[in-house]
Amino acid sequence: MALQYSPAKSSKVSKRPSTKSPVKKFQKDVRKILLPSTKIYKDAVSKQKSQSSTTQDDSKLTIKDYNVRLDYQQYSGKDIMVAIDTILDNKWAENTNLHNRYPTKQGTLEERIFGLRGLSNTVKTDILKFRRNLPMDLVTTTQLYSIFLNESNTFVDKSLESHILSGELKKIVISNAAPVISRSVNKFQSGKVTYGFENVELVVKADSYFSVISSMRDVLEQELQNNQLPGVLQNKKKSLISSLDRLSRYLKEYPTALYISNCVDNGGFTDEEITHLVNTGFVTLASNHLIEIEANIYSISYPGCGTYLKLVNSGRSWLVKVLGKNKHKELLEDQIISKWEGVNASGESKMNNFRSPFFGYDLNWVLADALGAGVVEVFNTPVGRGWRLTGKI
């Protein structure tokens, strides 16, 4: 008879007693105790959330009329040059005449930024760094369209054409740079940004454009004064100066020019000149289409304009996402401002708009860009201006 083995009782895995450690029980009970300050904060947050949830989605805004007068329109009249100055002079939230939400003493950029309350020195340093690297003289045609909302876009286009022909303005076309923001109900696709369908038109004063060329040329001339500079590097800098001079002469002779190439009709630039101008940011590929790439057609550009476009496109994407979260795809302007700045439990601004990616960019020009592009519409309600998404993406 075979022997059968059975485990001993001592080999059984015994469970720990169900009684909990008194120390852990005490720690858990302590966590449930709310200090008076914590209770006040939590009550305020829950009250704020309940108020926002009832005002955001329940009722559709009542449209009073579409005869809207925007704050920045009163400064411009019908002069396109004044309109451009209005945008440039009121670009930053702490230094605008359109509102006084961030009162600061007038002074240099550094004095204004470090005079702001509620921001750490690290954030203020980031703001200064960003703005110093940002082209300051660019505006978009969509922003100009919104300023002349009561006129047609044709009025703006003709005014621009007239000032370009007279040599006062320069237009720059960046191919396939307008964002397409997905409004899919799928949470993984909603707000997704793609590019490649629509161009962006930028406008700059001609004096400012040629000033950038002159400044770069002066730096190169100064560097050539160094007698210890290797001969190869000297020749390269001289060639770059020659390329800048060539571009400057060409644009002054043909103020409406948007492109350059090896072709005589587009300036007949050499490959070396085009390479220099691409490296300095004054020209870029005209398109990502193979035919135009093979034809060596290049768009006239502006050094650093990609940073500016990223700022404008980030603003439009943010606005579409915020309005898209609302049941009726609309919000009062005051609600948009609150979301733009961020509001804490006591109702004070968190100044989120002074952090990346906006660094104090004024909300007016985010709204203006989207309005001029036809992405949103604006209307009057009994309690203020309302903004709503249109069907355009």
Coordinates of C-alpha atoms in Angstrom, one line a residue:
M1 CA 0.0 0.0 0.0
A2 CA 1.4 3.3 -1.1
L3 CA 2.0 5.9 1.5
Q4 CA -0.1 9.1 1.2
Y5 CA 1.4 12.4 2.4
S6 CA -0.7 15.3 3.7
P7 CA 0.5 18.7 4.6
A8 CA 1.0 19.5 8.2
K9 CA -1.3 22.0 9.9
S10 CA 1.8 24.1 10.6
S11 CA 2.4 24.6 6.8
K12 CA -0.9 26.3 6.1
V13 CA -0.7 30.0 5.2
S14 CA -2.3 31.9 8.0
K15 CA -4.0 35.2 7.3
R16 CA -3.3 38.2 9.4
P17 CA -5.9 39.1 11.9
S18 CA -8.6 41.5 10.6
T19 CA -8.0 44.0 13.4
K20 CA -6.2 47.0 12.0
S21 CA -3.2 48.7 13.5
P22 CA -4.3 51.4 15.9
V23 CA -1.7 53.8 14.5
K24 CA -3.0 53.5 11.0
K25 CA -6.6 53.9 12.2
F26 CA -5.6 57.1 14.0
Q27 CA -3.9 58.4 10.9
K28 CA -6.9 57.7 8.8
D29 CA -9.3 59.4 11.2
V30 CA -7.0 62.5 11.3
R31 CA -7.2 62.9 7.5
K32 CA -11.0 63.2 7.8
I33 CA -10.7 66.2 10.1
L34 CA -11.0 69.5 8.2
L35 CA -9.4 72.6 9.4
P36 CA -11.6 75.7 9.3
S37 CA -9.5 77.2 6.5
T38 CA -9.6 74.0 4.5
K39 CA -13.4 73.8 4.9
I40 CA -13.8 77.4 3.7
Y41 CA -11.6 76.7 0.6
K42 CA -13.4 73.5 -0.3
D43 CA -16.9 75.1 0.1
A44 CA -15.8 78.0 -2.1
V45 CA -14.5 75.7 -4.8
S46 CA -17.6 73.6 -4.8
K47 CA -19.8 76.7 -5.0
Q48 CA -17.8 78.1 -7.9
K49 CA -18.0 74.8 -9.8
S50 CA -21.8 74.5 -9.2
Q51 CA -22.3 78.1 -10.4
S52 CA -20.1 77.6 -13.5
S53 CA -21.9 74.3 -14.4
T54 CA -25.3 75.9 -14.3
T55 CA -24.3 79.0 -16.3
Q56 CA -22.3 77.3 -18.9
D57 CA -24.4 74.6 -20.5
D58 CA -28.0 75.0 -19.4
S59 CA -29.3 77.9 -21.3
K60 CA -28.5 79.3 -24.7
L61 CA -27.4 82.9 -24.9
T62 CA -30.1 85.4 -25.9
I63 CA -29.1 87.3 -29.0
K64 CA -30.0 90.9 -28.9
D65 CA -28.4 91.9 -32.2
Y66 CA -25.3 91.6 -34.3
N67 CA -24.5 95.3 -34.4
V68 CA -21.4 94.9 -32.3
R69 CA -18.9 97.6 -31.5
L70 CA -15.6 96.1 -30.5
D71 CA -13.3 98.0 -28.1
Y72 CA -10.4 98.3 -30.6
Q73 CA -12.6 99.6 -33.5
Q74 CA -13.0 103.1 -32.0
Y75 CA -9.2 103.8 -32.4
S76 CA -8.9 103.0 -36.1
G77 CA -11.5 104.9 -38.1
K78 CA -11.1 103.8 -41.7
D79 CA -7.3 104.1 -41.9
I80 CA -5.4 100.8 -42.3
M81 CA -2.2 102.3 -41.0
V82 CA -3.9 103.4 -37.8
A83 CA -5.5 100.0 -37.5
I84 CA -2.0 98.4 -37.7
D85 CA -0.7 100.8 -35.0
T86 CA -3.7 99.9 -32.8
I87 CA -2.8 96.2 -32.9
L88 CA 0.9 96.8 -32.3
D89 CA 0.4 99.4 -29.5
N90 CA -2.1 97.2 -27.6
K91 CA -0.6 93.8 -28.2
W92 CA 0.3 93.0 -24.5
A93 CA -2.2 92.8 -21.7
E94 CA -0.3 94.9 -19.2
N95 CA 0.4 97.7 -21.7
T96 CA -2.9 98.1 -23.5
N97 CA -5.4 101.0 -23.7
L98 CA -8.3 98.6 -24.3
H99 CA -8.7 97.6 -20.7
N100 CA -7.1 98.0 -17.3
R101 CA -7.1 94.5 -15.8
Y102 CA -3.3 94.6 -15.1
P103 CA -2.5 98.1 -14.0
T104 CA 1.3 98.8 -14.2
K105 CA 3.4 101.9 -14.2
Q106 CA 4.5 103.0 -17.7
G107 CA 8.1 102.4 -18.3
T108 CA 10.4 99.9 -20.0
L109 CA 9.4 96.3 -20.7
E110 CA 11.4 95.1 -17.7
E111 CA 9.8 97.7 -15.4
R112 CA 6.3 96.7 -16.5
I113 CA 6.8 93.0 -16.3
F114 CA 8.5 93.1 -12.9
G115 CA 5.8 95.5 -11.6
L116 CA 3.1 92.8 -12.1
R117 CA 1.9 91.1 -9.0
G118 CA 1.0 87.4 -8.7
L119 CA 3.9 86.1 -10.8
S120 CA 7.1 84.6 -9.7
N121 CA 10.5 86.0 -10.9
T122 CA 11.0 82.9 -13.0
V123 CA 7.8 83.5 -14.9
K124 CA 8.7 87.1 -15.4
T125 CA 12.1 86.2 -16.8
D126 CA 10.4 83.7 -19.2
I127 CA 8.1 86.5 -20.4
L128 CA 11.0 88.8 -21.1
K129 CA 13.0 86.1 -22.9
F130 CA 10.0 85.2 -25.1
R131 CA 9.1 88.8 -26.1
R132 CA 12.7 89.7 -26.9
N133 CA 12.9 86.9 -29.4
L134 CA 9.4 87.7 -30.9
P135 CA 9.1 89.8 -34.1
M136 CA 7.3 92.8 -32.8
D137 CA 6.0 94.4 -36.0
L138 CA 3.8 91.7 -37.5
V139 CA 0.0 91.6 -37.7
T140 CA -2.3 89.2 -39.5
T141 CA -4.8 90.2 -42.2
T142 CA -7.5 88.3 -40.1
Q143 CA -6.9 90.8 -37.3
L144 CA -7.4 93.7 -39.7
Y145 CA -10.6 92.1 -41.0
S146 CA -12.1 92.2 -37.5
I147 CA -11.2 95.8 -37.0
F148 CA -13.1 96.7 -40.1
L149 CA -15.9 94.3 -39.3
N150 CA -18.6 96.7 -40.7
E151 CA -16.7 96.9 -44.0
S152 CA -16.1 94.1 -46.3
N153 CA -12.8 92.1 -46.5
T154 CA -12.4 93.6 -49.9
F155 CA -12.1 97.0 -48.3
V156 CA -9.1 95.8 -46.3
D157 CA -7.5 94.0 -49.2
K158 CA -7.8 97.1 -51.4
S159 CA -6.4 99.4 -48.7
L160 CA -3.5 97.0 -48.2
E161 CA -2.8 96.8 -51.9
S162 CA -2.7 100.6 -52.1
H163 CA -0.3 101.0 -49.3
I164 CA 1.9 98.1 -50.6
L165 CA 2.1 99.8 -54.0
S166 CA 3.1 103.1 -52.3
G167 CA 5.9 101.3 -50.5
E168 CA 4.4 101.8 -47.0
L169 CA 3.6 98.2 -46.2
K170 CA 4.9 94.7 -47.1
K171 CA 2.7 91.6 -47.3
I172 CA 4.1 88.1 -46.4
V173 CA 2.3 84.9 -47.3
I174 CA 3.2 81.8 -45.3
S175 CA 1.9 78.7 -47.1
N176 CA -0.3 76.1 -45.3
A177 CA 0.3 77.7 -41.9
A178 CA -3.3 78.3 -40.8
P179 CA -4.4 75.7 -38.1
V180 CA -7.3 73.3 -38.6
I181 CA -8.7 72.5 -35.2
S182 CA -10.7 69.3 -34.9
R183 CA -14.1 69.5 -33.2
S184 CA -14.7 65.7 -33.1
V185 CA -16.9 64.4 -30.3
N186 CA -14.1 61.8 -29.8
K187 CA -12.2 63.1 -26.8
F188 CA -8.9 61.9 -28.3
Q189 CA -9.5 63.8 -31.5
S190 CA -11.2 66.9 -30.2
G191 CA -8.9 69.9 -30.3
K192 CA -6.3 68.2 -32.4
V193 CA -4.5 70.7 -34.7
T194 CA -3.3 70.0 -38.2
Y195 CA -1.9 72.2 -41.0
G196 CA -1.7 72.2 -44.8
F197 CA -4.9 73.7 -46.1
E198 CA -4.8 77.5 -45.9
N199 CA -2.2 80.2 -46.1
V200 CA -1.6 82.9 -43.5
E201 CA -1.1 86.5 -44.7
L202 CA 1.1 88.7 -42.5
V203 CA 1.5 92.5 -42.9
V204 CA 4.5 94.6 -41.7
K205 CA 5.4 98.2 -42.2
A206 CA 8.0 98.4 -45.0
D207 CA 10.3 100.6 -42.9
S208 CA 10.4 98.0 -40.2
Y209 CA 11.1 95.2 -42.7
F210 CA 14.0 97.0 -44.3
S211 CA 15.3 98.1 -40.9
V212 CA 15.7 94.4 -40.0
I213 CA 17.8 93.9 -43.1
S214 CA 19.9 97.0 -42.3
S215 CA 20.5 95.8 -38.8
M216 CA 21.7 92.4 -39.8
R217 CA 23.9 94.0 -42.5
D218 CA 25.4 96.4 -39.9
V219 CA 26.3 93.5 -37.6
L220 CA 28.0 91.7 -40.5
E221 CA 29.9 94.8 -41.4
Q222 CA 31.1 95.2 -37.8
E223 CA 32.2 91.6 -37.7
L224 CA 34.3 92.1 -40.8
Q225 CA 36.3 94.8 -39.0
N226 CA 38.0 91.9 -37.1
N227 CA 41.3 91.5 -38.8
Q228 CA 41.8 88.0 -37.3
L229 CA 38.7 86.6 -39.0
P230 CA 39.7 83.7 -41.3
G231 CA 39.5 84.5 -45.0
V232 CA 36.9 81.9 -45.7
L233 CA 34.6 83.4 -43.1
Q234 CA 35.2 86.9 -44.4
N235 CA 34.2 85.8 -47.9
K236 CA 31.0 84.1 -46.5
K237 CA 30.0 87.3 -44.6
K238 CA 30.7 89.5 -47.7
S239 CA 28.5 87.1 -49.8
L240 CA 25.7 87.3 -47.2
I241 CA 25.9 91.2 -47.2
S242 CA 25.6 91.1 -51.0
S243 CA 22.6 88.8 -50.8
L244 CA 20.8 91.1 -48.3
D245 CA 21.5 94.1 -50.5
R246 CA 20.2 92.3 -53.5
L247 CA 17.0 91.4 -51.7
S248 CA 16.5 94.9 -50.4
R249 CA 16.9 96.4 -53.9
Y250 CA 14.5 93.8 -55.4
L251 CA 11.8 94.5 -52.9
K252 CA 12.0 98.2 -53.2
E253 CA 11.8 97.9 -57.0
Y254 CA 8.9 95.4 -56.9
P255 CA 7.0 96.2 -53.6
T256 CA 4.2 93.7 -54.4
A257 CA 6.6 90.8 -54.8
L258 CA 5.8 87.7 -52.7
Y259 CA 8.3 85.2 -54.1
I260 CA 11.8 84.9 -55.4
S261 CA 13.5 82.2 -57.5
N262 CA 16.2 81.5 -60.0
C263 CA 13.8 82.7 -62.7
V264 CA 14.3 86.2 -64.1
D265 CA 10.7 87.0 -63.5
N266 CA 11.2 86.4 -59.7
G267 CA 14.5 88.2 -59.4
G268 CA 16.9 85.7 -60.9
F269 CA 18.6 85.0 -57.6
T270 CA 21.5 82.6 -57.5
D271 CA 21.5 79.4 -55.5
E272 CA 24.1 80.9 -53.2
E273 CA 22.0 84.0 -52.6
I274 CA 18.9 82.0 -51.9
T275 CA 20.8 79.8 -49.5
H276 CA 21.9 82.8 -47.6
L277 CA 18.4 84.3 -47.5
V278 CA 16.9 81.0 -46.3
N279 CA 19.5 80.7 -43.5
T280 CA 18.7 84.2 -42.3
G281 CA 14.9 83.7 -42.4
F282 CA 14.1 86.3 -45.1
V283 CA 12.8 83.6 -47.5
T284 CA 11.3 80.2 -47.0
L285 CA 9.9 77.4 -49.2
A286 CA 6.8 78.6 -51.0
S287 CA 4.9 75.4 -50.5
N288 CA 5.2 71.7 -49.5
H289 CA 3.9 70.7 -52.9
L290 CA 6.4 68.8 -55.0
I291 CA 5.9 70.9 -58.2
E292 CA 6.7 74.2 -56.5
I293 CA 9.7 72.6 -54.6
E294 CA 11.2 71.4 -57.8
A295 CA 10.6 74.8 -59.4
N296 CA 12.7 76.4 -56.6
I297 CA 10.1 79.0 -55.7
Y298 CA 10.6 80.7 -52.3
S299 CA 8.3 82.9 -50.4
I300 CA 9.6 86.2 -49.0
S301 CA 9.4 85.8 -45.2
Y302 CA 10.4 87.6 -42.0
P303 CA 13.0 86.4 -39.6
G304 CA 11.3 84.7 -36.6
C305 CA 7.8 84.9 -38.0
G306 CA 7.3 81.2 -37.1
T307 CA 7.4 82.2 -33.4
Y308 CA 4.7 84.8 -34.0
L309 CA 2.5 82.4 -36.0
K310 CA 2.8 79.8 -33.2
L311 CA 1.5 82.4 -30.8
V312 CA -1.4 83.4 -33.0
N313 CA -2.3 79.8 -33.8
S314 CA -2.1 78.8 -30.1
G315 CA -4.6 81.5 -29.3
R316 CA -7.0 80.3 -32.0
S317 CA -6.7 76.7 -30.9
W318 CA -7.3 77.6 -27.3
L319 CA -10.5 79.6 -28.1
V320 CA -11.9 76.8 -30.3
K321 CA -11.4 74.3 -27.5
V322 CA -12.9 76.5 -24.8
L323 CA -16.0 77.3 -26.9
G324 CA -16.3 73.7 -28.1
K325 CA -16.7 72.5 -24.5
N326 CA -19.9 74.4 -24.1
K327 CA -23.1 72.7 -25.0
H328 CA -24.1 75.5 -27.4
K329 CA -20.5 76.3 -28.5
E330 CA -20.8 79.8 -27.1
L331 CA -19.8 81.9 -24.1
L332 CA -20.1 85.4 -22.8
E333 CA -17.0 87.5 -23.2
D334 CA -16.6 87.8 -19.4
Q335 CA -16.7 84.0 -19.2
I336 CA -14.0 83.7 -21.8
I337 CA -11.8 86.3 -20.0
S338 CA -12.2 84.2 -16.7
K339 CA -11.0 81.1 -18.5
W340 CA -8.2 82.9 -20.3
E341 CA -6.8 84.3 -17.0
G342 CA -7.9 81.5 -14.7
V343 CA -9.7 82.3 -11.5
N344 CA -9.0 81.0 -8.0
A345 CA -11.5 80.1 -5.2
S346 CA -11.6 83.8 -4.0
G347 CA -12.4 85.0 -7.5
E348 CA -9.0 86.6 -8.1
S349 CA -7.1 86.2 -11.4
K350 CA -4.5 83.5 -11.6
M351 CA -2.9 85.3 -14.6
N352 CA -2.4 82.1 -16.5
N353 CA -2.3 84.1 -19.7
F354 CA 1.1 85.5 -18.7
R355 CA 2.5 82.0 -18.7
S356 CA 3.5 79.8 -21.7
P357 CA 2.4 79.8 -24.5
F358 CA 0.9 83.3 -24.4
F359 CA 3.3 85.3 -22.2
G360 CA 0.8 88.2 -21.7
Y361 CA -0.6 88.3 -25.2
D362 CA -3.8 90.2 -25.1
L363 CA -7.1 88.3 -25.5
N364 CA -8.5 90.9 -27.8
W365 CA -6.2 89.8 -30.6
V366 CA -7.0 86.1 -30.1
L367 CA -10.7 87.0 -30.6
A368 CA -9.9 89.3 -33.4
D369 CA -7.9 86.7 -35.3
A370 CA -10.6 84.0 -34.9
L371 CA -13.4 86.6 -35.9
G372 CA -11.5 87.8 -39.0
A373 CA -10.9 84.2 -40.0
G374 CA -14.6 83.4 -39.7
V375 CA -14.0 80.7 -37.0
V376 CA -16.2 82.6 -34.5
E377 CA -19.0 85.2 -34.6
V378 CA -19.8 87.9 -32.1
F379 CA -23.2 89.3 -31.0
N380 CA -24.8 91.4 -28.3
T381 CA -26.8 89.9 -25.5
P382 CA -28.7 91.7 -22.7
V383 CA -25.7 91.0 -20.4
G384 CA -22.7 91.7 -22.7
R385 CA -21.0 90.4 -25.8
G386 CA -21.3 86.8 -26.7
W387 CA -19.0 84.6 -28.9
R388 CA -20.0 81.5 -30.7
L389 CA -18.2 79.0 -33.0
T390 CA -19.2 79.0 -36.6
G391 CA -19.2 76.0 -38.9
K392 CA -15.7 76.9 -40.3
I393 CA -12.8 74.9 -39.0

